CSV table of N, CA and C in Angstrom, one decimal:
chain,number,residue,atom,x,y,z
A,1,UNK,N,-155.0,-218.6,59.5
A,1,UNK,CA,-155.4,-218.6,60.9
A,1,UNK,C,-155.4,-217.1,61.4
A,2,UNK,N,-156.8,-217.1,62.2
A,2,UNK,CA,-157.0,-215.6,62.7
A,2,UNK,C,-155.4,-215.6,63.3
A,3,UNK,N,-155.7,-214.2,64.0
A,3,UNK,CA,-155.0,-213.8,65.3
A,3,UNK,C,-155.9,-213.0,66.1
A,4,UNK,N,-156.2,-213.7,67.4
A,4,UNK,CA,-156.9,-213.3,68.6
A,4,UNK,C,-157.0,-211.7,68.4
A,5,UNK,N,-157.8,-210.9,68.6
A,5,UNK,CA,-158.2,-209.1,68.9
A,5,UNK,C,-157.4,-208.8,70.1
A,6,UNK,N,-157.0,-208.2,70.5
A,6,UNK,CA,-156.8,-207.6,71.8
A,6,UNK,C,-157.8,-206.8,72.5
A,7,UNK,N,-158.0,-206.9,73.5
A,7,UNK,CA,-158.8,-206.3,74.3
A,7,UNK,C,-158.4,-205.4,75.2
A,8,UNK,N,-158.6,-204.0,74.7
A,8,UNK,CA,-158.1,-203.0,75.1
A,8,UNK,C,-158.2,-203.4,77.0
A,9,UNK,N,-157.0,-202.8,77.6
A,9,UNK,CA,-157.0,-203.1,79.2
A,9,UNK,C,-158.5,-201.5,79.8
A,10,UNK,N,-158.8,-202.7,80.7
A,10,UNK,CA,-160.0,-201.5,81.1
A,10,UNK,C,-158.8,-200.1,82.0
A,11,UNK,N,-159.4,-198.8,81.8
A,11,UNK,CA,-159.1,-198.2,83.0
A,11,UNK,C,-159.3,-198.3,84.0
A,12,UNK,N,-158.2,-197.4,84.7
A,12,UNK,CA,-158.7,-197.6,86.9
A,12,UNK,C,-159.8,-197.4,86.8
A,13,UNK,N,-160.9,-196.4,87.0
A,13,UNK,CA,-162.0,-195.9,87.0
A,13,UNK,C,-162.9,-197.2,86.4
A,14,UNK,N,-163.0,-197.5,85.7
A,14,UNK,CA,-163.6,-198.8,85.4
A,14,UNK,C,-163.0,-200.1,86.0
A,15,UNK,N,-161.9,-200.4,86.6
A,15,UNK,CA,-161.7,-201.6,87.5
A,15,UNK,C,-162.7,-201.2,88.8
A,16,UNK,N,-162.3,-200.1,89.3
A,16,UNK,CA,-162.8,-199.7,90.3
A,16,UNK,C,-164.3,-199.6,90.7
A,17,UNK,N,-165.3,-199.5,89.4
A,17,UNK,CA,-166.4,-199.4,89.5
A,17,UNK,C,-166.3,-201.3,89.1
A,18,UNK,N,-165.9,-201.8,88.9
A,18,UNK,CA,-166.3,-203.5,88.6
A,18,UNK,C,-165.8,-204.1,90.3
A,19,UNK,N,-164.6,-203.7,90.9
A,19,UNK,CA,-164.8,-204.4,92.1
A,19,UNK,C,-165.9,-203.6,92.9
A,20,UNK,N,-166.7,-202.6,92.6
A,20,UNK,CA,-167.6,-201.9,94.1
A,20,UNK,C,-168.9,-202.8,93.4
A,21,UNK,N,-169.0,-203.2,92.2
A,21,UNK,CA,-170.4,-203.6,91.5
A,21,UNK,C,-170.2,-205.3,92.6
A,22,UNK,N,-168.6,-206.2,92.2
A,22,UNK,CA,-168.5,-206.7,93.3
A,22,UNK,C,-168.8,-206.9,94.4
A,23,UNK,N,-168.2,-206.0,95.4
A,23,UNK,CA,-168.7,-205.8,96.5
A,23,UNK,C,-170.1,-205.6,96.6
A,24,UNK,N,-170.9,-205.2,96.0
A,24,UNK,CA,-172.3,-205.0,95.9
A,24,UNK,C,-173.0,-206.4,96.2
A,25,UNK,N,-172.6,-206.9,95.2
A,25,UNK,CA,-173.4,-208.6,94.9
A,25,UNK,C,-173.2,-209.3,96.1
A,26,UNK,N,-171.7,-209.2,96.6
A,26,UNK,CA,-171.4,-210.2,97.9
A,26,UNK,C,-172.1,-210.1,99.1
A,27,UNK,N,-172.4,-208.6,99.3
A,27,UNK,CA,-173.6,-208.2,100.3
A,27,UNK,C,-174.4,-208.6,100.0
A,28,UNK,N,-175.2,-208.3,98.9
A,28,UNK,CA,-176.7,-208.4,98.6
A,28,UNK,C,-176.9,-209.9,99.0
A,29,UNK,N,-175.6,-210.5,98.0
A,29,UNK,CA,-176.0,-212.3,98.5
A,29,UNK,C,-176.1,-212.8,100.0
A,30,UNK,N,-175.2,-211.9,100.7
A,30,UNK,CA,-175.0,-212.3,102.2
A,30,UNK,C,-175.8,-211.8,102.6
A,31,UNK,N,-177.0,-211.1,102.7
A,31,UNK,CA,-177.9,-210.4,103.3
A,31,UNK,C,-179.2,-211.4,103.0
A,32,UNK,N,-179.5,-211.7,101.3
A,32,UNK,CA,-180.3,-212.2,101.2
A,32,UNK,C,-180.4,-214.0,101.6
A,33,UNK,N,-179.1,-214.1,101.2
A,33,UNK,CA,-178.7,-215.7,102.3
A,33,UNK,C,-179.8,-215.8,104.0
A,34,UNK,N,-179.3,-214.6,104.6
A,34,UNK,CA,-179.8,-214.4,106.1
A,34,UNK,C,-181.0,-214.3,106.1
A,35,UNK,N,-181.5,-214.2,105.6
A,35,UNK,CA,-182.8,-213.4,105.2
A,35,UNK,C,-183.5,-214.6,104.8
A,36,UNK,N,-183.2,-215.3,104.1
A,36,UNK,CA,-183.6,-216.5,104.1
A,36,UNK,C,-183.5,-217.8,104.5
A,37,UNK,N,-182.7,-217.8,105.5
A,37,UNK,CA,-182.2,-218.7,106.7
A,37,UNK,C,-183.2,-217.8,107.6
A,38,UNK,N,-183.7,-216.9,108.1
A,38,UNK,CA,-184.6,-216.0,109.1
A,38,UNK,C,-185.8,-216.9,108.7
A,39,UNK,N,-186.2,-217.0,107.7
A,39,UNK,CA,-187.3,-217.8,107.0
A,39,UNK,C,-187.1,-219.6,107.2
A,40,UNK,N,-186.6,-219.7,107.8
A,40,UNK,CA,-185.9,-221.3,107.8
A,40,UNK,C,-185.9,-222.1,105.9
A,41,UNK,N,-185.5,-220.8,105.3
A,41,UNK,CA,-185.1,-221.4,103.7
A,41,UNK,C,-183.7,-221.1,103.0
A,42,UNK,N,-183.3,-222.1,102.5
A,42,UNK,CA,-182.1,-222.0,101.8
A,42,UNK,C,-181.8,-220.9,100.9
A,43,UNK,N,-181.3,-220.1,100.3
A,43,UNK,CA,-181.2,-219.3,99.4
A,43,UNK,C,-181.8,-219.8,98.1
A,44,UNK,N,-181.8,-221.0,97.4
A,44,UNK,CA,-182.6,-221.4,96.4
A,44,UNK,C,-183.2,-222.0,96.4
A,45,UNK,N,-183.8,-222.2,98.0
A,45,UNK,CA,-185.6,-222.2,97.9
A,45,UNK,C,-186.3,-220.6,98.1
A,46,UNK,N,-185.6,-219.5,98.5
A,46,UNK,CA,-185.7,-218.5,99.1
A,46,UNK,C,-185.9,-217.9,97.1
A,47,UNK,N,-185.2,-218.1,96.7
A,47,UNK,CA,-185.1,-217.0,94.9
A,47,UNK,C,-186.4,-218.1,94.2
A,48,UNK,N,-186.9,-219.5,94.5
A,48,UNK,CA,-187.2,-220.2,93.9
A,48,UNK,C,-189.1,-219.5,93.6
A,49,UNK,N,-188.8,-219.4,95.1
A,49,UNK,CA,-190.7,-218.9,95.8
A,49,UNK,C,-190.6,-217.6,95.3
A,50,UNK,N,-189.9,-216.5,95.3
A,50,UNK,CA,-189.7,-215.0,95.0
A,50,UNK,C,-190.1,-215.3,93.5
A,51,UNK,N,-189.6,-216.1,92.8
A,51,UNK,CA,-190.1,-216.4,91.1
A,51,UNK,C,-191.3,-216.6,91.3
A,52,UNK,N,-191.9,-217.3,91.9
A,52,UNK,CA,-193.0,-218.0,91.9
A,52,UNK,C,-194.4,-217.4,92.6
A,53,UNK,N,-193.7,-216.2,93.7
A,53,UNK,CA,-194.8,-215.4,93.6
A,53,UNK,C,-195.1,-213.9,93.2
A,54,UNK,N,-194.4,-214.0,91.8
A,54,UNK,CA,-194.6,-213.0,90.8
A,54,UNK,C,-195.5,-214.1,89.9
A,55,UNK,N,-195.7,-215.0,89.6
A,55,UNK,CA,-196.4,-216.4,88.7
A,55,UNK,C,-196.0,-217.3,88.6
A,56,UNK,N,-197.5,-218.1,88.4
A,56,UNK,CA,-196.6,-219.6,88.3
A,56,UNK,C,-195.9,-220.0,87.0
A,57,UNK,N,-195.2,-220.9,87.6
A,57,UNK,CA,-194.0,-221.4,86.1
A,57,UNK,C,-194.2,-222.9,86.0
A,58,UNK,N,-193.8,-223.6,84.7
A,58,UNK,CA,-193.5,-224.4,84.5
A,58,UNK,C,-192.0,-225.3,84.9
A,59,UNK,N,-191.8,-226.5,85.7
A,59,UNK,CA,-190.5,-226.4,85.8
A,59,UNK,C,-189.4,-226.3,85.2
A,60,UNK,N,-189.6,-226.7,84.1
A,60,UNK,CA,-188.1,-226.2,82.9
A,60,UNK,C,-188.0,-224.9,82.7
A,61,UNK,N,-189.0,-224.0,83.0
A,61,UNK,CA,-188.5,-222.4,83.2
A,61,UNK,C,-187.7,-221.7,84.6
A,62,UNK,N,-188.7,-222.8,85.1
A,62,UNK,CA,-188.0,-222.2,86.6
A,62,UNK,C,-186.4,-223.1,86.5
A,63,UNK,N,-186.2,-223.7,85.9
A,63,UNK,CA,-184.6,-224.4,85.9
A,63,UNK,C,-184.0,-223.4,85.3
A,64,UNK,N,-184.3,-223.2,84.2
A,64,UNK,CA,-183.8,-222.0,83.1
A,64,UNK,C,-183.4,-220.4,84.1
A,65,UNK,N,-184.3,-220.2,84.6
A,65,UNK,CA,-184.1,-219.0,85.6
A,65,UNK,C,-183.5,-218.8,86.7
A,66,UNK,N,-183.5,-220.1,87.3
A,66,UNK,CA,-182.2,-220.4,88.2
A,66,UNK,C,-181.1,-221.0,88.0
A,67,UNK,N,-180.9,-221.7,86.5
A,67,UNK,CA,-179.9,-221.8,86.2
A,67,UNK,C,-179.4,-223.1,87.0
A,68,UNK,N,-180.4,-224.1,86.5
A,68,UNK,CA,-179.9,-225.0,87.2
A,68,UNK,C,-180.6,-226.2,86.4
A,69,UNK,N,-180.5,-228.2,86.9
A,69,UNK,CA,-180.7,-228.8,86.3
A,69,UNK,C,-182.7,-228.8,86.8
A,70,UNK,N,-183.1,-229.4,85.9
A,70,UNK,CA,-184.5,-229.3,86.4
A,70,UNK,C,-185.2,-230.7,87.4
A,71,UNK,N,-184.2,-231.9,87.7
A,71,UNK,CA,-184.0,-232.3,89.1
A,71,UNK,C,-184.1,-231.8,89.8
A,72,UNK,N,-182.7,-230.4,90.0
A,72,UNK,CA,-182.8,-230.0,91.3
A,72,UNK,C,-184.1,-229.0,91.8
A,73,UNK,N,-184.8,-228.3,90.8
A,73,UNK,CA,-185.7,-227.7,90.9
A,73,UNK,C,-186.7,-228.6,91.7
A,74,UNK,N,-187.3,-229.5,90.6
A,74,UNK,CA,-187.7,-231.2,91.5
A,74,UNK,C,-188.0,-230.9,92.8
A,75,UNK,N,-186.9,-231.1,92.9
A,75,UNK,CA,-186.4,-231.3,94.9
A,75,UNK,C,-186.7,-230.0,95.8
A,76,UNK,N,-186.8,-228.7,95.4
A,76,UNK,CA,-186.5,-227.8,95.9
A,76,UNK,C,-188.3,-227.8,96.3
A,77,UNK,N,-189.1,-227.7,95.0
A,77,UNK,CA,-190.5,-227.7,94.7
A,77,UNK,C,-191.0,-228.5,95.9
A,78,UNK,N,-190.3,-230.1,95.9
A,78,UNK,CA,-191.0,-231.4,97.0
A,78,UNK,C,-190.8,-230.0,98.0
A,79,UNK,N,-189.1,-229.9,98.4
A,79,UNK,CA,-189.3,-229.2,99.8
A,79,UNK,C,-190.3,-228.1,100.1
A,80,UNK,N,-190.7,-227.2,99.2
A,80,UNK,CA,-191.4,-225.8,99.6
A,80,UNK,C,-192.8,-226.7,99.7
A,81,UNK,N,-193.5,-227.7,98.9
A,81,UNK,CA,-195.0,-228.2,99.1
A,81,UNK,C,-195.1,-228.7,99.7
A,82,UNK,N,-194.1,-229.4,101.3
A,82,UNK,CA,-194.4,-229.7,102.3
A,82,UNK,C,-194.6,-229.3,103.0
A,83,UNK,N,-194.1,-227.9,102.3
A,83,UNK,CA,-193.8,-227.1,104.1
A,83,UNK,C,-195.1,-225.9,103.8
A,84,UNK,N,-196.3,-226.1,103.1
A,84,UNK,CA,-197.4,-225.4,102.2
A,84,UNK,C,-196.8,-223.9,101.6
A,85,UNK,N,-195.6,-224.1,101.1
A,85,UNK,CA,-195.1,-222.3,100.5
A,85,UNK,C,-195.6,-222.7,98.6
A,86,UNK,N,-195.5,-223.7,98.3
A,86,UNK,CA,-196.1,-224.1,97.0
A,86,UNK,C,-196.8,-225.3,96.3
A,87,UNK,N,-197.3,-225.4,95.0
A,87,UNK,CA,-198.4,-226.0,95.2
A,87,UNK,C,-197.9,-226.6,93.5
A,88,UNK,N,-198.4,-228.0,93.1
A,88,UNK,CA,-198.3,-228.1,91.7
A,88,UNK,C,-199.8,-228.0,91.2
A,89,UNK,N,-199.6,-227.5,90.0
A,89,UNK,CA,-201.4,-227.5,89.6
A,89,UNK,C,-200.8,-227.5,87.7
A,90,UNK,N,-201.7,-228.3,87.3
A,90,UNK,CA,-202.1,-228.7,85.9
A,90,UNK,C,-202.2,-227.4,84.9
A,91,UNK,N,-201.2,-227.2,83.8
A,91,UNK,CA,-201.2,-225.6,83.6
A,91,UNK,C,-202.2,-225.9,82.5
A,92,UNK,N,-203.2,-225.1,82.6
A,92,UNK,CA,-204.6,-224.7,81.6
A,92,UNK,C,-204.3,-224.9,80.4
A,93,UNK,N,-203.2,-224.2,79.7
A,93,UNK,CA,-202.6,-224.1,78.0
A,93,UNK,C,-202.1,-225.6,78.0
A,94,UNK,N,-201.9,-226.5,78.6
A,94,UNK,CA,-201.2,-227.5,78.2
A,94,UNK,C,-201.5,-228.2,79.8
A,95,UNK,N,-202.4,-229.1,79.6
A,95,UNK,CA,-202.5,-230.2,80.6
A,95,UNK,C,-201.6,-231.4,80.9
A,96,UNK,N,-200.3,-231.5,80.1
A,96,UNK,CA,-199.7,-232.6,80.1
A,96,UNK,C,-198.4,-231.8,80.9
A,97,UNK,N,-198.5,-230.5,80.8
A,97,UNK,CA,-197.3,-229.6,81.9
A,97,UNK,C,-198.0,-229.5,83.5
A,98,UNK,N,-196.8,-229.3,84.5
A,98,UNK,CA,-197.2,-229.1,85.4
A,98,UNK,C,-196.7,-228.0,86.0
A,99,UNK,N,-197.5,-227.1,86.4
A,99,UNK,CA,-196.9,-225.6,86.9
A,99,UNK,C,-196.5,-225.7,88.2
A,100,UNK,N,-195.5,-224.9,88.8
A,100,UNK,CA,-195.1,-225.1,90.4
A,100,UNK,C,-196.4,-223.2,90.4
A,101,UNK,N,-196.9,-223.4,92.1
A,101,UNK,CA,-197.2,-221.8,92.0
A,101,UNK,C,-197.0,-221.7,93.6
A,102,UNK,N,-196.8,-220.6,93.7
A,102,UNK,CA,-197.0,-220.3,95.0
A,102,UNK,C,-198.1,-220.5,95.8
A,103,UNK,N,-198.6,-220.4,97.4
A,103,UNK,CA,-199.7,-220.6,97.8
A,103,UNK,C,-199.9,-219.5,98.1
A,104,UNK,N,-201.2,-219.0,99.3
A,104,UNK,CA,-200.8,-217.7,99.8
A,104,UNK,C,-200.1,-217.6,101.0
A,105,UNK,N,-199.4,-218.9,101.5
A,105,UNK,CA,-198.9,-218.5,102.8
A,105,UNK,C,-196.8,-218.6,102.2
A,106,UNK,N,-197.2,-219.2,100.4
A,106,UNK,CA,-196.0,-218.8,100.3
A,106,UNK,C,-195.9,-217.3,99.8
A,107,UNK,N,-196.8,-217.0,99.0
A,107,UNK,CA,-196.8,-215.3,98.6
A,107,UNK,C,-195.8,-214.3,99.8
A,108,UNK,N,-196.7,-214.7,100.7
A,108,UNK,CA,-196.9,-214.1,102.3
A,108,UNK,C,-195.1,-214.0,102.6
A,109,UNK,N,-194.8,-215.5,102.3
A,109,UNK,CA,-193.2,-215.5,102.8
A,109,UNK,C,-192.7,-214.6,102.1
A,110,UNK,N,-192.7,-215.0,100.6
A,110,UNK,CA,-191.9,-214.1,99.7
A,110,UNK,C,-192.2,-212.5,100.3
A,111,UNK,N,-193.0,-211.7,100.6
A,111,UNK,CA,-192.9,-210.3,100.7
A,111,UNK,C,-192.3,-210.3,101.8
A,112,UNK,N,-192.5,-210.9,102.8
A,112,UNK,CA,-192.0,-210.6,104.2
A,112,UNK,C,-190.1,-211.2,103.6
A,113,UNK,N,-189.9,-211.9,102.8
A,113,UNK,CA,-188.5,-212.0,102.6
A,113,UNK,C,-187.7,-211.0,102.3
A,114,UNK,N,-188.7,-210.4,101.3
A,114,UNK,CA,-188.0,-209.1,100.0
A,114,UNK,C,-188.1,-207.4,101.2
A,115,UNK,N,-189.1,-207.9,102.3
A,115,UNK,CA,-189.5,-206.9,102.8
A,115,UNK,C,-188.0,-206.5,104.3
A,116,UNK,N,-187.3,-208.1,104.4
A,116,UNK,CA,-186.6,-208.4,105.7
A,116,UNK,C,-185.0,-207.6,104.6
A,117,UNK,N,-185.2,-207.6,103.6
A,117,UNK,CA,-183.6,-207.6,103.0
A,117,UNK,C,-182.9,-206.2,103.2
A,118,UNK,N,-182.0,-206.0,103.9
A,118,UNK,CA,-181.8,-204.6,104.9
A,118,UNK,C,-180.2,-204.1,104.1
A,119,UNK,N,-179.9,-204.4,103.5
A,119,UNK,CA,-178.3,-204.0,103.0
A,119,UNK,C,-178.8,-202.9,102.1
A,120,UNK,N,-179.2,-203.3,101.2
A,120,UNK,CA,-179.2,-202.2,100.1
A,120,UNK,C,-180.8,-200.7,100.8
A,121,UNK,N,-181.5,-201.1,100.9
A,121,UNK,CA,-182.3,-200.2,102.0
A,121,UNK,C,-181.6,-198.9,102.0
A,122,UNK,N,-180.7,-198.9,103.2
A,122,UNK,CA,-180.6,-197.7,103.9
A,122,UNK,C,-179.5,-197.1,103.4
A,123,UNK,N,-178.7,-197.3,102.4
A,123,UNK,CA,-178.2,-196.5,101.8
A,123,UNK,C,-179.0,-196.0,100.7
A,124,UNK,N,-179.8,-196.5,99.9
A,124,UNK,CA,-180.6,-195.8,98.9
A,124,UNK,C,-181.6,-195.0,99.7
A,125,UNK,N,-181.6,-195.2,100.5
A,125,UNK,CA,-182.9,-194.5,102.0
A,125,UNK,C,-182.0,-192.5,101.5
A,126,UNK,N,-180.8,-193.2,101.7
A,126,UNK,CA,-180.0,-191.6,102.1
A,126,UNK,C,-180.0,-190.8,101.0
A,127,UNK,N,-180.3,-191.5,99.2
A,127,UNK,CA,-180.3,-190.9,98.2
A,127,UNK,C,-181.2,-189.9,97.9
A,128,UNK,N,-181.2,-188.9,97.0
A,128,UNK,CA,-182.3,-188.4,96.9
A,128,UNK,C,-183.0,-188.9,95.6
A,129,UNK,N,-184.4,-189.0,95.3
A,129,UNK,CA,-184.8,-189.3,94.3
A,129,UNK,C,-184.6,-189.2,93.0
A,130,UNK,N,-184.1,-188.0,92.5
A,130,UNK,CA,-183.1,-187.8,90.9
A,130,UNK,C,-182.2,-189.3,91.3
A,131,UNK,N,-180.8,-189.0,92.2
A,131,UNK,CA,-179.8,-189.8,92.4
A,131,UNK,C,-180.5,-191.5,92.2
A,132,UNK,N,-181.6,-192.0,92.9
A,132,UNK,CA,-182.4,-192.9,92.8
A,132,UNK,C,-182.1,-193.4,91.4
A,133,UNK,N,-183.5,-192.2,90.6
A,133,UNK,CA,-183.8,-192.7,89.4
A,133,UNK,C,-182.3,-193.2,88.4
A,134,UNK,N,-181.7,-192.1,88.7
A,134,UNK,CA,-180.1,-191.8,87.5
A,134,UNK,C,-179.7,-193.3,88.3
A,135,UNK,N,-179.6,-193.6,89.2
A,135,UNK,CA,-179.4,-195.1,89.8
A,135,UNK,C,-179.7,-196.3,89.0
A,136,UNK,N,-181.2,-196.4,89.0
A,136,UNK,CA,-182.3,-197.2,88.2
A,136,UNK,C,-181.8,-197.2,86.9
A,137,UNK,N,-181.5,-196.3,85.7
A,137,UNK,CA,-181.5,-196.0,84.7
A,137,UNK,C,-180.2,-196.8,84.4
A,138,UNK,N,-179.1,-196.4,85.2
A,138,UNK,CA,-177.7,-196.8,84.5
A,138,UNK,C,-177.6,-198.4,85.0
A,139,UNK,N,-178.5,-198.8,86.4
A,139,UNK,CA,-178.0,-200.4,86.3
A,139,UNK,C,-179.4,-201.3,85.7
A,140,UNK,N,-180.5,-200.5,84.9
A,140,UNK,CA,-181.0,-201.5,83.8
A,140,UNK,C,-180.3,-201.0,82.3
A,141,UNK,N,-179.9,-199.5,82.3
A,141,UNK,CA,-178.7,-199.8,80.7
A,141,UNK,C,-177.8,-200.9,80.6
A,142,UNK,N,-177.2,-201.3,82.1
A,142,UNK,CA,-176.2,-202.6,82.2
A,142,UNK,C,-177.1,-203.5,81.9
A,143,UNK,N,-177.7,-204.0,82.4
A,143,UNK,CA,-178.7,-205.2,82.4
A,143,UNK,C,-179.4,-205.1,80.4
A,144,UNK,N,-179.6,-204.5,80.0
A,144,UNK,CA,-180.2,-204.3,78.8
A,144,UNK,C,-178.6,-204.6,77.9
A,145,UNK,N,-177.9,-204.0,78.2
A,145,UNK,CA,-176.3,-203.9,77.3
A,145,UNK,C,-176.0,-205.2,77.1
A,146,UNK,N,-176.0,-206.4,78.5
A,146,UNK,CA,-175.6,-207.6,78.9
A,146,UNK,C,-176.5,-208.3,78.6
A,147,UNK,N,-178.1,-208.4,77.9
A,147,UNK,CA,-178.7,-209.3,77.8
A,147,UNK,C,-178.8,-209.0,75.9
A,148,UNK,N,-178.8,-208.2,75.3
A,148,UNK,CA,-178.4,-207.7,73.9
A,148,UNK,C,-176.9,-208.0,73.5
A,149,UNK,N,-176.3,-208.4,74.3
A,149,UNK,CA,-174.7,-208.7,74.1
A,149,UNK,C,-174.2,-207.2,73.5
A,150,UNK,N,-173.1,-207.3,73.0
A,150,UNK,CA,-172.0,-206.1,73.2
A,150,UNK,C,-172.8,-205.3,72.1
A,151,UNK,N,-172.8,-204.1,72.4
A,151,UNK,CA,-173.3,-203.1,71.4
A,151,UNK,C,-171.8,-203.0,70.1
A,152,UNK,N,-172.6,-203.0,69.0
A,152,UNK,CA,-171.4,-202.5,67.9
A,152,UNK,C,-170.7,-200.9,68.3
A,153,UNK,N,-169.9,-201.2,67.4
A,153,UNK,CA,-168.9,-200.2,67.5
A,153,UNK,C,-169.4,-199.5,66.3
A,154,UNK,N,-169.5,-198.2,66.3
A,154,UNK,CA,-169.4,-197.6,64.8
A,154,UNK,C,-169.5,-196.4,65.1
């Protein structure tokens, strides 16, 4: 029988940057919540349409990307195509799939959504552009690091 690795304890300096990354998210969510309640939409019909008007998806993708079951997707889809933000249409490569896509008056929502979201704005407003970029760079190395899983050691 193994015995468990120990996991070296992080430093202050690294707690400290994981509760501000924290703090980050809870805003963004609470900002983008409002922002989508301003829109009379839930937050995951609000992220559903934002997928959707970058392209259309099939709905087991769109479940996959929201991380959810593909029922509830279902349901989210009924609610936005009543309300004309999306549309199902027969996907070309495969006629037996059915794509959710946006319309253009849901496009329309989606920008004015991403356009209403005010937290992160005005402080990157105050950055200067190097600071920006070096911004950009270090939280897609996270995002690249986290989807490649843990870099080897050597």
């Amino acid at each position: 029988m193994s015995t468990p690795r120990k996991t070296p304890r992080p430093d202050p300096l690294t707690l400290e940057v994981v509760e501000l990354i924290g703090e980050v998210v809870a805003r963004f969510h609470q900002d983008y919540e409002e922002a989508a309640a301003g829109h009379s939409l839930t937050g995951a019909q609000a992220r559903l349409l934002s997928l959707l008007s970058l392209e259309p998806l099939p709905m087991r993708k769109l479940a996959v990307k929201l991380k959810c079951e593909p029922s509830n997707v279902t349901g989210i889809v009924d609610r936005l195509e009543a309300r004309g933000l999306v549309e199902r249409r027969p996907d070309p490569a495969d006629r037996r799939v059915k794509l959710a896509a946006a319309t253009d008056e849901g496009r329309r929502t989606a920008k004015d959504l991403r356009e209403s979201l005010r937290f992160a704005r005005e402080p990157l407003a105050g950055l200067g552009e190097e600071e920006r970029l070096a911004l950009r760079g270090l939280l897609r190395g996270m995002l690249d690091t986290d989807e490649a899983g843990p870099s080897p050691v050597g």
